XYZ file of N, CA, C and O in Angstrom:
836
model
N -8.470 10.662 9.164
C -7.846 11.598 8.240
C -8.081 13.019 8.747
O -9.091 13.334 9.376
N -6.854 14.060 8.364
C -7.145 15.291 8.968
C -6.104 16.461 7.881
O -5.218 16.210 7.064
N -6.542 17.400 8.215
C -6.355 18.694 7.237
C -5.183 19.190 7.276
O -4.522 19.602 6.323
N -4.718 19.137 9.108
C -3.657 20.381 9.679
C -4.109 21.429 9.842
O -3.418 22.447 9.884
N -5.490 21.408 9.983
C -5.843 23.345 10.732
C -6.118 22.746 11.879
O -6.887 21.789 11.790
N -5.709 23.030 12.963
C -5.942 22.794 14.011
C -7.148 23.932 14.773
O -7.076 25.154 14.639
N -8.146 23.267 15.515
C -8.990 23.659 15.836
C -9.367 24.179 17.034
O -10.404 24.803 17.262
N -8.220 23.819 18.029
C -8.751 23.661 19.496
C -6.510 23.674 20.147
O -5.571 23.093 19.603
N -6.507 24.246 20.944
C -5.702 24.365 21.652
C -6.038 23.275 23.375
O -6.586 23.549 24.443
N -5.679 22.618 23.080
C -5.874 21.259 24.191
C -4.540 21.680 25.831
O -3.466 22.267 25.966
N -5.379 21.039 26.593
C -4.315 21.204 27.821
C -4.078 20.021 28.464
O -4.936 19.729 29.297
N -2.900 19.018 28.289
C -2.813 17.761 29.515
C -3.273 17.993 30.655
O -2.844 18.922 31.339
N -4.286 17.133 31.075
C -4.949 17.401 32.510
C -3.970 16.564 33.224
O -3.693 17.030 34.330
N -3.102 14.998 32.798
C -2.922 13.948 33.463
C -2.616 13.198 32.581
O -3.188 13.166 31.492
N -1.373 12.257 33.015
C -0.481 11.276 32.239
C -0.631 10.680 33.131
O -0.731 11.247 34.220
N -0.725 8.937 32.992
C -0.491 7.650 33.540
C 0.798 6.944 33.035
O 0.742 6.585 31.858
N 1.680 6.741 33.549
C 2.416 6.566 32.581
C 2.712 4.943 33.670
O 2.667 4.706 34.877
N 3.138 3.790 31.892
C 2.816 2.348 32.621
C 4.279 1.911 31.959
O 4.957 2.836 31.512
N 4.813 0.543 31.868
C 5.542 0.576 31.440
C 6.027 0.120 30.242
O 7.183 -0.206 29.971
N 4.675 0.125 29.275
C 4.969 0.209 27.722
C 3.746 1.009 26.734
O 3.489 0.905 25.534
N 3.078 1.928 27.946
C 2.022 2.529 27.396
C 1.800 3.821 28.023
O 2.788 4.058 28.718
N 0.743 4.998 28.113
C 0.351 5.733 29.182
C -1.044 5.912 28.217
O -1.543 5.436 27.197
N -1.342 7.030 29.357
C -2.951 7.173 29.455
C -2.916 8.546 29.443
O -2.471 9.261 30.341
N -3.392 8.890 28.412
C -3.251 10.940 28.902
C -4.950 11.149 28.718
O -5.841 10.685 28.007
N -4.848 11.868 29.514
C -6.429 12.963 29.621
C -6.323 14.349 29.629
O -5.755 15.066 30.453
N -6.900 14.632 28.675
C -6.842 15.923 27.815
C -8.117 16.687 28.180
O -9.138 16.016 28.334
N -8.191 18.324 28.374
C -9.134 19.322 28.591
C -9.360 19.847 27.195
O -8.632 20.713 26.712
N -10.187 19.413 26.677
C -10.943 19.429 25.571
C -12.690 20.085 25.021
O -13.568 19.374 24.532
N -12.753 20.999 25.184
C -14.018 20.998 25.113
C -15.013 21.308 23.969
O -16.222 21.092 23.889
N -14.069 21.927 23.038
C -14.334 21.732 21.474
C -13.991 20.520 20.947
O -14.512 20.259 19.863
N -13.353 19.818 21.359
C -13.518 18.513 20.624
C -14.387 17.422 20.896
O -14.693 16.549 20.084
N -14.857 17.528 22.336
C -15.748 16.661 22.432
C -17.264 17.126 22.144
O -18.184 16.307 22.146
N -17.439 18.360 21.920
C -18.600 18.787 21.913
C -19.078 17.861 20.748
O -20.205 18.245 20.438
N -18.732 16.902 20.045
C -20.046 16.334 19.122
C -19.045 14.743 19.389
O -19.070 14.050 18.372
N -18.376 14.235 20.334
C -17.554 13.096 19.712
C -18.320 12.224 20.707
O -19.062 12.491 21.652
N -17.831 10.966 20.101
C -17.825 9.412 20.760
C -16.952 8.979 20.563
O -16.055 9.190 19.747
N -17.268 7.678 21.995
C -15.868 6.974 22.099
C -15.390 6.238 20.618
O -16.085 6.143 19.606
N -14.322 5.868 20.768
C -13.985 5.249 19.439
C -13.649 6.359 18.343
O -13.315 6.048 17.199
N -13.782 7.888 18.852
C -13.470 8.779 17.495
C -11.854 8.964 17.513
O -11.066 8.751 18.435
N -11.633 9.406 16.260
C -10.081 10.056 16.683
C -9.958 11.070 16.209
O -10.471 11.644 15.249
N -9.120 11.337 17.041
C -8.671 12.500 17.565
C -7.116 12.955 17.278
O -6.288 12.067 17.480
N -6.622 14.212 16.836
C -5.781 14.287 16.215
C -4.565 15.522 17.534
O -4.890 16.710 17.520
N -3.544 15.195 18.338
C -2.913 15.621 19.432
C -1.745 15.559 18.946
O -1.154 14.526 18.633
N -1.112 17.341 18.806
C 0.482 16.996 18.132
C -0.015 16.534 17.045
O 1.138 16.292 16.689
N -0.820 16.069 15.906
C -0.267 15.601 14.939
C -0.750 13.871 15.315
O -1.362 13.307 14.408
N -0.577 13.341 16.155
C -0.542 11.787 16.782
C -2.320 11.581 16.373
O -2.960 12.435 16.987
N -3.062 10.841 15.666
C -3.900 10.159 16.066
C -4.184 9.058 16.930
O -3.705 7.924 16.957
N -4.968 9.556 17.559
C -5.294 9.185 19.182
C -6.609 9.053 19.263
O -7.270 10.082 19.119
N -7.422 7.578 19.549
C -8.727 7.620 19.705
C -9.625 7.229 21.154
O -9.452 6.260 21.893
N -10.366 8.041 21.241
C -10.864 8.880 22.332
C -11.388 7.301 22.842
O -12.022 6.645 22.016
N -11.161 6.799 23.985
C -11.215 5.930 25.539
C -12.488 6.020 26.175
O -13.463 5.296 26.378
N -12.069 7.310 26.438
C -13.421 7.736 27.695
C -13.712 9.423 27.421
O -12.979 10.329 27.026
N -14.792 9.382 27.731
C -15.138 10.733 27.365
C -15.865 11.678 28.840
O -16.795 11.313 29.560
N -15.119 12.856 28.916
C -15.535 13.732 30.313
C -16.282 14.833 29.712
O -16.471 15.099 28.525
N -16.753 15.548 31.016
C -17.459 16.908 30.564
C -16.683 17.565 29.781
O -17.392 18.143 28.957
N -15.541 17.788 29.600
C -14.655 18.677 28.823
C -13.213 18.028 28.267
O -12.181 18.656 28.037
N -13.328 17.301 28.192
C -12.134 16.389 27.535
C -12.242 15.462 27.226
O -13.401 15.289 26.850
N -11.145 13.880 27.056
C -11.208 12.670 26.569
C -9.794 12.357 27.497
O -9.044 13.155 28.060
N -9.744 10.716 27.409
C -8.847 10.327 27.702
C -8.560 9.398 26.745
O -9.448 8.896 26.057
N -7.279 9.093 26.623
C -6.735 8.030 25.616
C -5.476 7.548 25.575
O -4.471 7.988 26.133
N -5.646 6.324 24.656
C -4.436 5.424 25.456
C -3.294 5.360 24.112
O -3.478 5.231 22.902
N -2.060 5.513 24.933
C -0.621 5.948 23.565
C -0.211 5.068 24.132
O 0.001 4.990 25.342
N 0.039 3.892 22.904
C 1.002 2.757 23.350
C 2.298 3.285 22.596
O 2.455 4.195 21.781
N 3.520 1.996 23.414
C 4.627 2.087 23.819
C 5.348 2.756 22.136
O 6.108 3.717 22.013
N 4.888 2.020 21.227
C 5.411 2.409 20.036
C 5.493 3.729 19.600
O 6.453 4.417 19.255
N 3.762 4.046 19.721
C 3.684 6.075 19.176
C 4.686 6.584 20.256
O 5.501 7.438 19.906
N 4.691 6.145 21.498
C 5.512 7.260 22.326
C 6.908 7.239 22.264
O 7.523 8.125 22.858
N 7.669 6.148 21.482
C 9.047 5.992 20.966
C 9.599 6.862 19.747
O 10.737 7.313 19.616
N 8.191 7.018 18.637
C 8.529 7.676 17.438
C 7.568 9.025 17.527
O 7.178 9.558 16.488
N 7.281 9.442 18.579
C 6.620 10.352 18.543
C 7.263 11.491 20.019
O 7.969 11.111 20.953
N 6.786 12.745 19.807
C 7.408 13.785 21.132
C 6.187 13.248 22.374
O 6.636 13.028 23.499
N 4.979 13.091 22.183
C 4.208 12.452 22.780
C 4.832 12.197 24.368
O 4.363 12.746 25.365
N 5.600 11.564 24.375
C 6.613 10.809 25.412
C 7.406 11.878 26.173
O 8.080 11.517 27.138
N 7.372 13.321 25.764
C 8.309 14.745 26.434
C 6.975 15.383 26.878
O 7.038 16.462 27.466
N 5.827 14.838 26.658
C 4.901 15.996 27.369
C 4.909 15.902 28.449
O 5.571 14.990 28.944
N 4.173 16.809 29.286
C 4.197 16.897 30.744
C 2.883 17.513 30.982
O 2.400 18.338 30.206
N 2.108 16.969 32.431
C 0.611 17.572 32.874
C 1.071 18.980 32.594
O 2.210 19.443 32.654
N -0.130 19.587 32.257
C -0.071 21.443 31.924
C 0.468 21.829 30.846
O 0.801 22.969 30.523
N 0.577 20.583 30.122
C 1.403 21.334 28.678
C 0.407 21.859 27.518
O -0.582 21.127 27.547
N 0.277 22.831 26.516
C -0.694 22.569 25.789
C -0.419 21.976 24.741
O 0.762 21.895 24.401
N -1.491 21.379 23.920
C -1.140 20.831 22.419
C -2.588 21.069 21.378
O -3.720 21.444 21.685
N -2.113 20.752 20.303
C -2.694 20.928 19.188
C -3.985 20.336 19.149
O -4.013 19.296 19.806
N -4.854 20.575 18.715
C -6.670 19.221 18.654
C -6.790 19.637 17.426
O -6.790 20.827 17.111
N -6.939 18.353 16.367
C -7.836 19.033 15.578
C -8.784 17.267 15.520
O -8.357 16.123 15.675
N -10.147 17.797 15.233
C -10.823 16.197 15.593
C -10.964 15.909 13.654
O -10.668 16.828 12.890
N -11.415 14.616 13.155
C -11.026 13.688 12.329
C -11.950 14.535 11.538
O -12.938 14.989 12.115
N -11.674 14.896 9.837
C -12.114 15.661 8.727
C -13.487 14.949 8.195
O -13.425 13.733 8.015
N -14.581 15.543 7.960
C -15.771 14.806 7.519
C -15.887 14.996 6.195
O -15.718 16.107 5.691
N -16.190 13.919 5.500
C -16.638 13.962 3.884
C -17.068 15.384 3.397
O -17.766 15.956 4.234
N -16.892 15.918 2.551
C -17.560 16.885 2.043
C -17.049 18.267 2.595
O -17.377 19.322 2.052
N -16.010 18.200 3.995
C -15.102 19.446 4.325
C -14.497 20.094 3.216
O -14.194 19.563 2.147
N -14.286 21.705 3.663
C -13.551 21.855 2.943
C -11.640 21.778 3.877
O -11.253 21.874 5.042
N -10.944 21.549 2.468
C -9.726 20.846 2.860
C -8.707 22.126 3.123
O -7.768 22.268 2.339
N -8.827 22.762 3.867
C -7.924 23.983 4.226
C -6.553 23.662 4.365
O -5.868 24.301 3.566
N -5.802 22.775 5.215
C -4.465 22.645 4.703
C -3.839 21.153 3.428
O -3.403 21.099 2.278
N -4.121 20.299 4.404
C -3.308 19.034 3.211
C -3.977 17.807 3.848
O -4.074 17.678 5.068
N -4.370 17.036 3.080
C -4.469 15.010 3.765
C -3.108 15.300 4.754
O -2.036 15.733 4.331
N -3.403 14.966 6.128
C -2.471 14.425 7.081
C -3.100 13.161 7.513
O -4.321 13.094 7.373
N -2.517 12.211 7.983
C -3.174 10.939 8.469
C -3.139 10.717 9.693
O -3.870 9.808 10.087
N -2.302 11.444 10.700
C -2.197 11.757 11.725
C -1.047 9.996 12.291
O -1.121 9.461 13.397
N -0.277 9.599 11.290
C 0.997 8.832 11.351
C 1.954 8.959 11.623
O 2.486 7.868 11.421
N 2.982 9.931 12.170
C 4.135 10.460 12.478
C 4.906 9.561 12.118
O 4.703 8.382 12.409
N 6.227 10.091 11.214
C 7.040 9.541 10.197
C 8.226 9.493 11.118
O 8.868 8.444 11.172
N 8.714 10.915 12.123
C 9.815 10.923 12.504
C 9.447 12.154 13.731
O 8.328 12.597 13.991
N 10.549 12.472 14.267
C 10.692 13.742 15.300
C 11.630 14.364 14.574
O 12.504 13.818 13.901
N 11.395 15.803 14.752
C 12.564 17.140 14.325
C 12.584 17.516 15.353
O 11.578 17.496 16.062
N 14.023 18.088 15.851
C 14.775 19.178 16.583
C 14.795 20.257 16.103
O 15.081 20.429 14.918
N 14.327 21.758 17.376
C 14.658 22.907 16.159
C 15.741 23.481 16.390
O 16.306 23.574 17.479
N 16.151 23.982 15.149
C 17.701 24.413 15.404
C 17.818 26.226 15.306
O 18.856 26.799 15.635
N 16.828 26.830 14.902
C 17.140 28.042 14.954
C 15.469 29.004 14.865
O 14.591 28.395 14.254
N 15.266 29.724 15.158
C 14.256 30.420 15.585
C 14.374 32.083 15.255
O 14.934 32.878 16.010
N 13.761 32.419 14.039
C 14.190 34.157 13.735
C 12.465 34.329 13.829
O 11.454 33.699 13.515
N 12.875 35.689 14.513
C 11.487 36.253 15.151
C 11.401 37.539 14.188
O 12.312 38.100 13.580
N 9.996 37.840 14.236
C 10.158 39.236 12.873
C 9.148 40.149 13.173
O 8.619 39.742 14.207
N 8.588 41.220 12.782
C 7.489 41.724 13.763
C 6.100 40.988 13.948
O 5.375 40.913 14.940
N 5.941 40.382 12.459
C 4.722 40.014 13.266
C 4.326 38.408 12.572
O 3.229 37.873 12.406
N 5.914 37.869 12.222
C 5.650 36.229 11.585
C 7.039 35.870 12.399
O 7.729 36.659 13.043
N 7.253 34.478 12.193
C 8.297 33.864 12.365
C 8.915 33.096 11.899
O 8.245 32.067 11.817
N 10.034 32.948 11.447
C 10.725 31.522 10.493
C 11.036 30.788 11.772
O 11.364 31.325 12.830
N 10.854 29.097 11.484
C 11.862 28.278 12.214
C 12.111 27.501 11.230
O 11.448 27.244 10.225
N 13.288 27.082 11.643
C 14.401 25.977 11.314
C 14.980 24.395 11.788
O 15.987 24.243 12.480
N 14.095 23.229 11.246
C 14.217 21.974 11.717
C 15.171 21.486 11.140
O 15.508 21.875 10.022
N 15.964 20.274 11.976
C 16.496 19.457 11.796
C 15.731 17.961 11.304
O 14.747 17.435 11.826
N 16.275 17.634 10.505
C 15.232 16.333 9.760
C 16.597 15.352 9.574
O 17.762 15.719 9.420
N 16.010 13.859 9.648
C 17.353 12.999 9.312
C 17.087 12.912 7.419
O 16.295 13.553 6.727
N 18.056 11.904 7.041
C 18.318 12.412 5.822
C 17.520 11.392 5.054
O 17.518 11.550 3.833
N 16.685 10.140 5.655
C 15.862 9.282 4.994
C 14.523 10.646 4.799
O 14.249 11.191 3.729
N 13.990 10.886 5.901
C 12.473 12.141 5.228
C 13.058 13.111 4.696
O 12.345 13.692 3.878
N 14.534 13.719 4.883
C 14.947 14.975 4.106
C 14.243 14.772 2.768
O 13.273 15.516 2.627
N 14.501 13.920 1.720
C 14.096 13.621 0.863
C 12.822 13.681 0.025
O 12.679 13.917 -1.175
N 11.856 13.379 1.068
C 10.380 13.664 1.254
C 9.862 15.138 0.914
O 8.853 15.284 0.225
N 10.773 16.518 1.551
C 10.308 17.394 1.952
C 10.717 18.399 0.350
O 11.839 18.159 -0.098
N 9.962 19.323 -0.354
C 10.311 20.161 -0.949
C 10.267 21.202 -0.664
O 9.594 21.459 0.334
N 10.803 22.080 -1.225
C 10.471 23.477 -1.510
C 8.944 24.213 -2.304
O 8.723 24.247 -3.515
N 8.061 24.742 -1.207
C 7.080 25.223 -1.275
C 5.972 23.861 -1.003
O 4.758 24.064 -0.972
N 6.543 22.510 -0.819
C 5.501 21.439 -0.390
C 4.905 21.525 1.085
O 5.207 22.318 1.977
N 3.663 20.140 1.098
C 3.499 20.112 2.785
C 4.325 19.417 3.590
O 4.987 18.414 3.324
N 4.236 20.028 4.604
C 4.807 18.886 5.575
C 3.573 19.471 7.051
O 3.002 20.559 7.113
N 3.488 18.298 8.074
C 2.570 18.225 9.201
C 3.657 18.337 10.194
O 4.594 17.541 10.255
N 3.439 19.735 11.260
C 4.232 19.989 12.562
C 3.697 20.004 13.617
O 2.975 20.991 13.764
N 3.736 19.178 14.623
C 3.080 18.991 15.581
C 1.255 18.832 15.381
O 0.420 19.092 16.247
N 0.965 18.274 13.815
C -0.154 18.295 13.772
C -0.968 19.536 12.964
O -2.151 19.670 12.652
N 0.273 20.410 12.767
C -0.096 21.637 11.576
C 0.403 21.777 10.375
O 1.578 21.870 10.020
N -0.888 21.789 9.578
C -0.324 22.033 7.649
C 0.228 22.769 7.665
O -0.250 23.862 7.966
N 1.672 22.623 7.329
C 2.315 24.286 6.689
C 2.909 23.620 5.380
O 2.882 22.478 4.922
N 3.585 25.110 4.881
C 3.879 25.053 3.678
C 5.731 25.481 3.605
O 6.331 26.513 3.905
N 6.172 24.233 3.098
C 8.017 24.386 3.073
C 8.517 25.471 2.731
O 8.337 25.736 1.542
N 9.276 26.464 3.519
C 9.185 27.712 2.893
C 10.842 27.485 2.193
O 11.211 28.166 1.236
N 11.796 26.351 2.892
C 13.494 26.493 2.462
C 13.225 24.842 2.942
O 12.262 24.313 3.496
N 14.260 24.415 2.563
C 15.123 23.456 2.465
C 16.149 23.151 2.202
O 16.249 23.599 1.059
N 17.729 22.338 2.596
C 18.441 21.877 2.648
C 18.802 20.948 1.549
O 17.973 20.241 0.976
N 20.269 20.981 1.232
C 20.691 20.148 -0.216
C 20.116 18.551 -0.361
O 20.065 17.906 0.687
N 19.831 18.117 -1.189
C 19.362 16.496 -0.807
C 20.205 15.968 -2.454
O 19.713 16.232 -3.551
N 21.206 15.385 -2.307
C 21.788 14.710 -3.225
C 22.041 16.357 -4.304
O 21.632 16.689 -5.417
N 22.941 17.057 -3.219
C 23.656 17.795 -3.947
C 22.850 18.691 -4.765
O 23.346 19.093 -5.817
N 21.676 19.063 -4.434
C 20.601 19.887 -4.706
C 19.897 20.765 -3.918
O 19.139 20.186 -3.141
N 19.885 22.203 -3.836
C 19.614 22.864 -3.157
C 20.933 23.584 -2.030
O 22.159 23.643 -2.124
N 19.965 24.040 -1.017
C 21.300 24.606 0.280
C 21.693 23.444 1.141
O 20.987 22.491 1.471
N 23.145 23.730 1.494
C 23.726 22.409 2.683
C 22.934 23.484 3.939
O 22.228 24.445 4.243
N 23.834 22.254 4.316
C 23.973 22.934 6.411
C 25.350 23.560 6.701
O 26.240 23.076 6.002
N 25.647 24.284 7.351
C 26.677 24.257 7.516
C 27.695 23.133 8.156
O 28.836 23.416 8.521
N 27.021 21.597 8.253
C 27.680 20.861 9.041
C 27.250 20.031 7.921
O 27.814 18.964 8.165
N 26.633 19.886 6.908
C 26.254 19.041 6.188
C 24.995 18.263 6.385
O 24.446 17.675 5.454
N 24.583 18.267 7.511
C 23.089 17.872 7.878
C 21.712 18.140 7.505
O 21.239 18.933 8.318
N 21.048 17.877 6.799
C 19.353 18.348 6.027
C 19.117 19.140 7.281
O 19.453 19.002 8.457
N 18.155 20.353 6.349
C 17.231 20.930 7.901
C 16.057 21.134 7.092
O 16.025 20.541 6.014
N 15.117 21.843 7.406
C 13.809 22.435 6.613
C 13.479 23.799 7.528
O 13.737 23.921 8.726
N 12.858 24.771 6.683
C 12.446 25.753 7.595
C 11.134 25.729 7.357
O 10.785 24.797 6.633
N 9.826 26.840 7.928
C 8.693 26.881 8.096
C 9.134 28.406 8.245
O 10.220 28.888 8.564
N 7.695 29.110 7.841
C 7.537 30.667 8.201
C 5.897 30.677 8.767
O 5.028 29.913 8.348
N 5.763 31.401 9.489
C 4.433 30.761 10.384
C 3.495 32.485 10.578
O 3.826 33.324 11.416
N 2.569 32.621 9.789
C 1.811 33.850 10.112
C 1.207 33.967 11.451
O 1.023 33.076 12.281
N 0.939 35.192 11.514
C 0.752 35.491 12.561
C -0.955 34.822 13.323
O -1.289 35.060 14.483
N -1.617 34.171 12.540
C -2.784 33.199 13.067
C -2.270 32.131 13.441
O -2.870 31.577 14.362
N -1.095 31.486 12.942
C -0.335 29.943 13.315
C 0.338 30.924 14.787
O -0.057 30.569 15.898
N 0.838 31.525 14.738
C 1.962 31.729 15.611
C 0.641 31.841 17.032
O 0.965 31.402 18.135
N -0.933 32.519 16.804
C -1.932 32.629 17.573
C -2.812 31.612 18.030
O -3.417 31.647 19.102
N -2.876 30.469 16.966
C -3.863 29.493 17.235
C -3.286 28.148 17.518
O -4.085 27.239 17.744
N -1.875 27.870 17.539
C -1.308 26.894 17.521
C -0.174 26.866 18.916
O -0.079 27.733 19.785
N 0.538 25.711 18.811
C 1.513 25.779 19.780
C 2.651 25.815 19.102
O 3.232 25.003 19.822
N 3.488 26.109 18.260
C 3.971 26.669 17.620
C 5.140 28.025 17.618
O 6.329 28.018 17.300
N 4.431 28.937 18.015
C 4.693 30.038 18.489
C 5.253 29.593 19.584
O 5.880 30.598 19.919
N 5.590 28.389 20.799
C 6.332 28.834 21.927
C 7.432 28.254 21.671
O 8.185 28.231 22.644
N 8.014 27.546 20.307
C 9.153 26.563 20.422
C 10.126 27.115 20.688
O 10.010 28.305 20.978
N 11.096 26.676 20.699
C 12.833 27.421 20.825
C 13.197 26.060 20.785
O 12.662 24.956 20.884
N 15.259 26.978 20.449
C 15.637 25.779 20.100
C 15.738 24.982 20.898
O 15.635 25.143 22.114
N 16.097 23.371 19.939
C 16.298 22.303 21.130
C 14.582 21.762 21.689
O 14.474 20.871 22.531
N 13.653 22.284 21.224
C 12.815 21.727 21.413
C 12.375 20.588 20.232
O 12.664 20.914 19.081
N 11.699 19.277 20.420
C 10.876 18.406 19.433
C 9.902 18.348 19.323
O 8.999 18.450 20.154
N 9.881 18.140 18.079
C 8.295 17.972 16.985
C 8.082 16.887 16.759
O 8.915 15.981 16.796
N 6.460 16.751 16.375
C 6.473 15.193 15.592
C 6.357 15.889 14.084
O 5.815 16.977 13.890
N 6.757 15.346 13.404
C 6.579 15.203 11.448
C 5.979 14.308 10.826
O 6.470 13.188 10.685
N 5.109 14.563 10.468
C 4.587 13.916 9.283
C 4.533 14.413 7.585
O 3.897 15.338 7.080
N 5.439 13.433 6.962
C 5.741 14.268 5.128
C 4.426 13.910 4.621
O 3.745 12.957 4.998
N 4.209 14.549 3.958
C 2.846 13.825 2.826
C 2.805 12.885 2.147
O 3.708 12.575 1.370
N 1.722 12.234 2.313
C 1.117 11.126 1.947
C 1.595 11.088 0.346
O 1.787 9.967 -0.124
N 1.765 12.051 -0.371
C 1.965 11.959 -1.894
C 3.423 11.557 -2.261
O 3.813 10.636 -2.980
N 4.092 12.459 -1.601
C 5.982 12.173 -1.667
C 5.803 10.888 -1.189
O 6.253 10.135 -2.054
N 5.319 10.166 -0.128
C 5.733 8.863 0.039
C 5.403 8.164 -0.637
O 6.224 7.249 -0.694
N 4.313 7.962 -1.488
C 3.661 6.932 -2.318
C 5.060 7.264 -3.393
O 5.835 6.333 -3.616
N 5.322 8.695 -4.051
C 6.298 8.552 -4.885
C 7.339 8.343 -4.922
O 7.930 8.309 -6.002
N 8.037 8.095 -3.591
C 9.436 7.347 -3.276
C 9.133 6.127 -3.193
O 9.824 5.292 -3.777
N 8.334 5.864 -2.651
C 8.404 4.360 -2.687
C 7.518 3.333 -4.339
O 7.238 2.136 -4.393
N 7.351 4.233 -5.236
C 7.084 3.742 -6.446
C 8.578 3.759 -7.335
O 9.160 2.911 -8.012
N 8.851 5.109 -6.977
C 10.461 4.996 -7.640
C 11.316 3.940 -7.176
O 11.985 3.326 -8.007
N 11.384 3.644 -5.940
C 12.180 2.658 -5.478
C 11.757 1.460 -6.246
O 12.719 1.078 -6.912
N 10.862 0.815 -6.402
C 10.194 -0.232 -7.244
C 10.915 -0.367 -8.502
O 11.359 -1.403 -8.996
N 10.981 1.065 -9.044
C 11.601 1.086 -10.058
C 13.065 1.567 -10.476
O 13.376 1.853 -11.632
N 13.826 1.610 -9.495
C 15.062 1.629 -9.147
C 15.724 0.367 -9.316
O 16.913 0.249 -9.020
């Protein structure tokens, strides 16, 4: 279980890539400073539990599935990503329960820069559109933020101009500093994860549908 404050700005040292799995090893050195094997570890958003452990990183193994429903699968050696390592009893809870499950990938579709925050603008399909509110959480690449807009969902709220759900995010200027975040543009992917709460309540309504 994890918060969405991300803690550590991580760097791919090395991808193995097999042919229904890979192996990434990550430059880590705040995260391993207290871990063991078997911990997990939270990359993008992806929980990922730590393999092998180096002087300054971990390695770990993403099977074929996370790297199908996850961006995981677009990284490349030298890329950076998100760390935040697994929340301990008694933390305090700075952004939201993330579980580190990725629900889906977003595309971003638009990017307004401002002096010193930024809005972006995702594309979401229209099964999690649903999920997402106005002023709720949602998990981006592994970061709590807070829904700043959203898109019509059963004729409620704003369309698209094409009719397609989107969601936006507005990102202060510590997200835009401590995260990876700050380098997207469009056409780049995310992993998403909606909250744990909207899903329990769609899928209770459905029960009762």
């Amino acid at each position: 279980m994890f918060t969405g404050i991300i803690e550590e700005l991580g760097r791919i040292s090395s991808i193995e890539r097999h042919d229904t799995d890979a192996r990434l090893t990550l430059r880590a050195p705040l995260s391993v400073s207290d871990a063991r094997i078997g911990d997990s570890i939270s990359v993008d958003g992806v929980c990922l539990t730590v393999a092998e452990l180096l002087d300054d990183g971990f390695t770990a193994d993403v099977m074929g599935e996370t790297l199908r429903a996850s961006a995981l699968g677009d990284r490349a050696e030298g890329e950076a990503v998100n760390l935040e390592r697994a929340m301990r009893l008694g933390d305090r809870l700075g952004g939201h329960i993330v579980q580190g499950h990725i629900d889906t990938t977003s595309e971003v579709l638009e990017v307004e820069r401002f002096d010193a925050w930024r809005r972006i603008r995702f594309a979401i399909d229209p099964a999690h559109a649903r999920l997402l509110v106005d002023k709720g959480s949602v998990a981006v690449s592994g970061v709590s933020l807070t829904v700043s807009a959203v898109s019509a969902v059963n004729g409620v709220g704003r369309a698209g101009a094409d009719g397609s759900p989107w969601f936006e995010v507005s990102l202060i200027p510590e997200t835009l500093a401590a995260t990876t975040l700050g380098d997207l543009g469009v056409g780049d992917r995310v992993n998403v994860e909606t909250d744990i709460l909207a899903r329990h309540v769609a899928r209770l309504a459905g029960h009762q549908a």
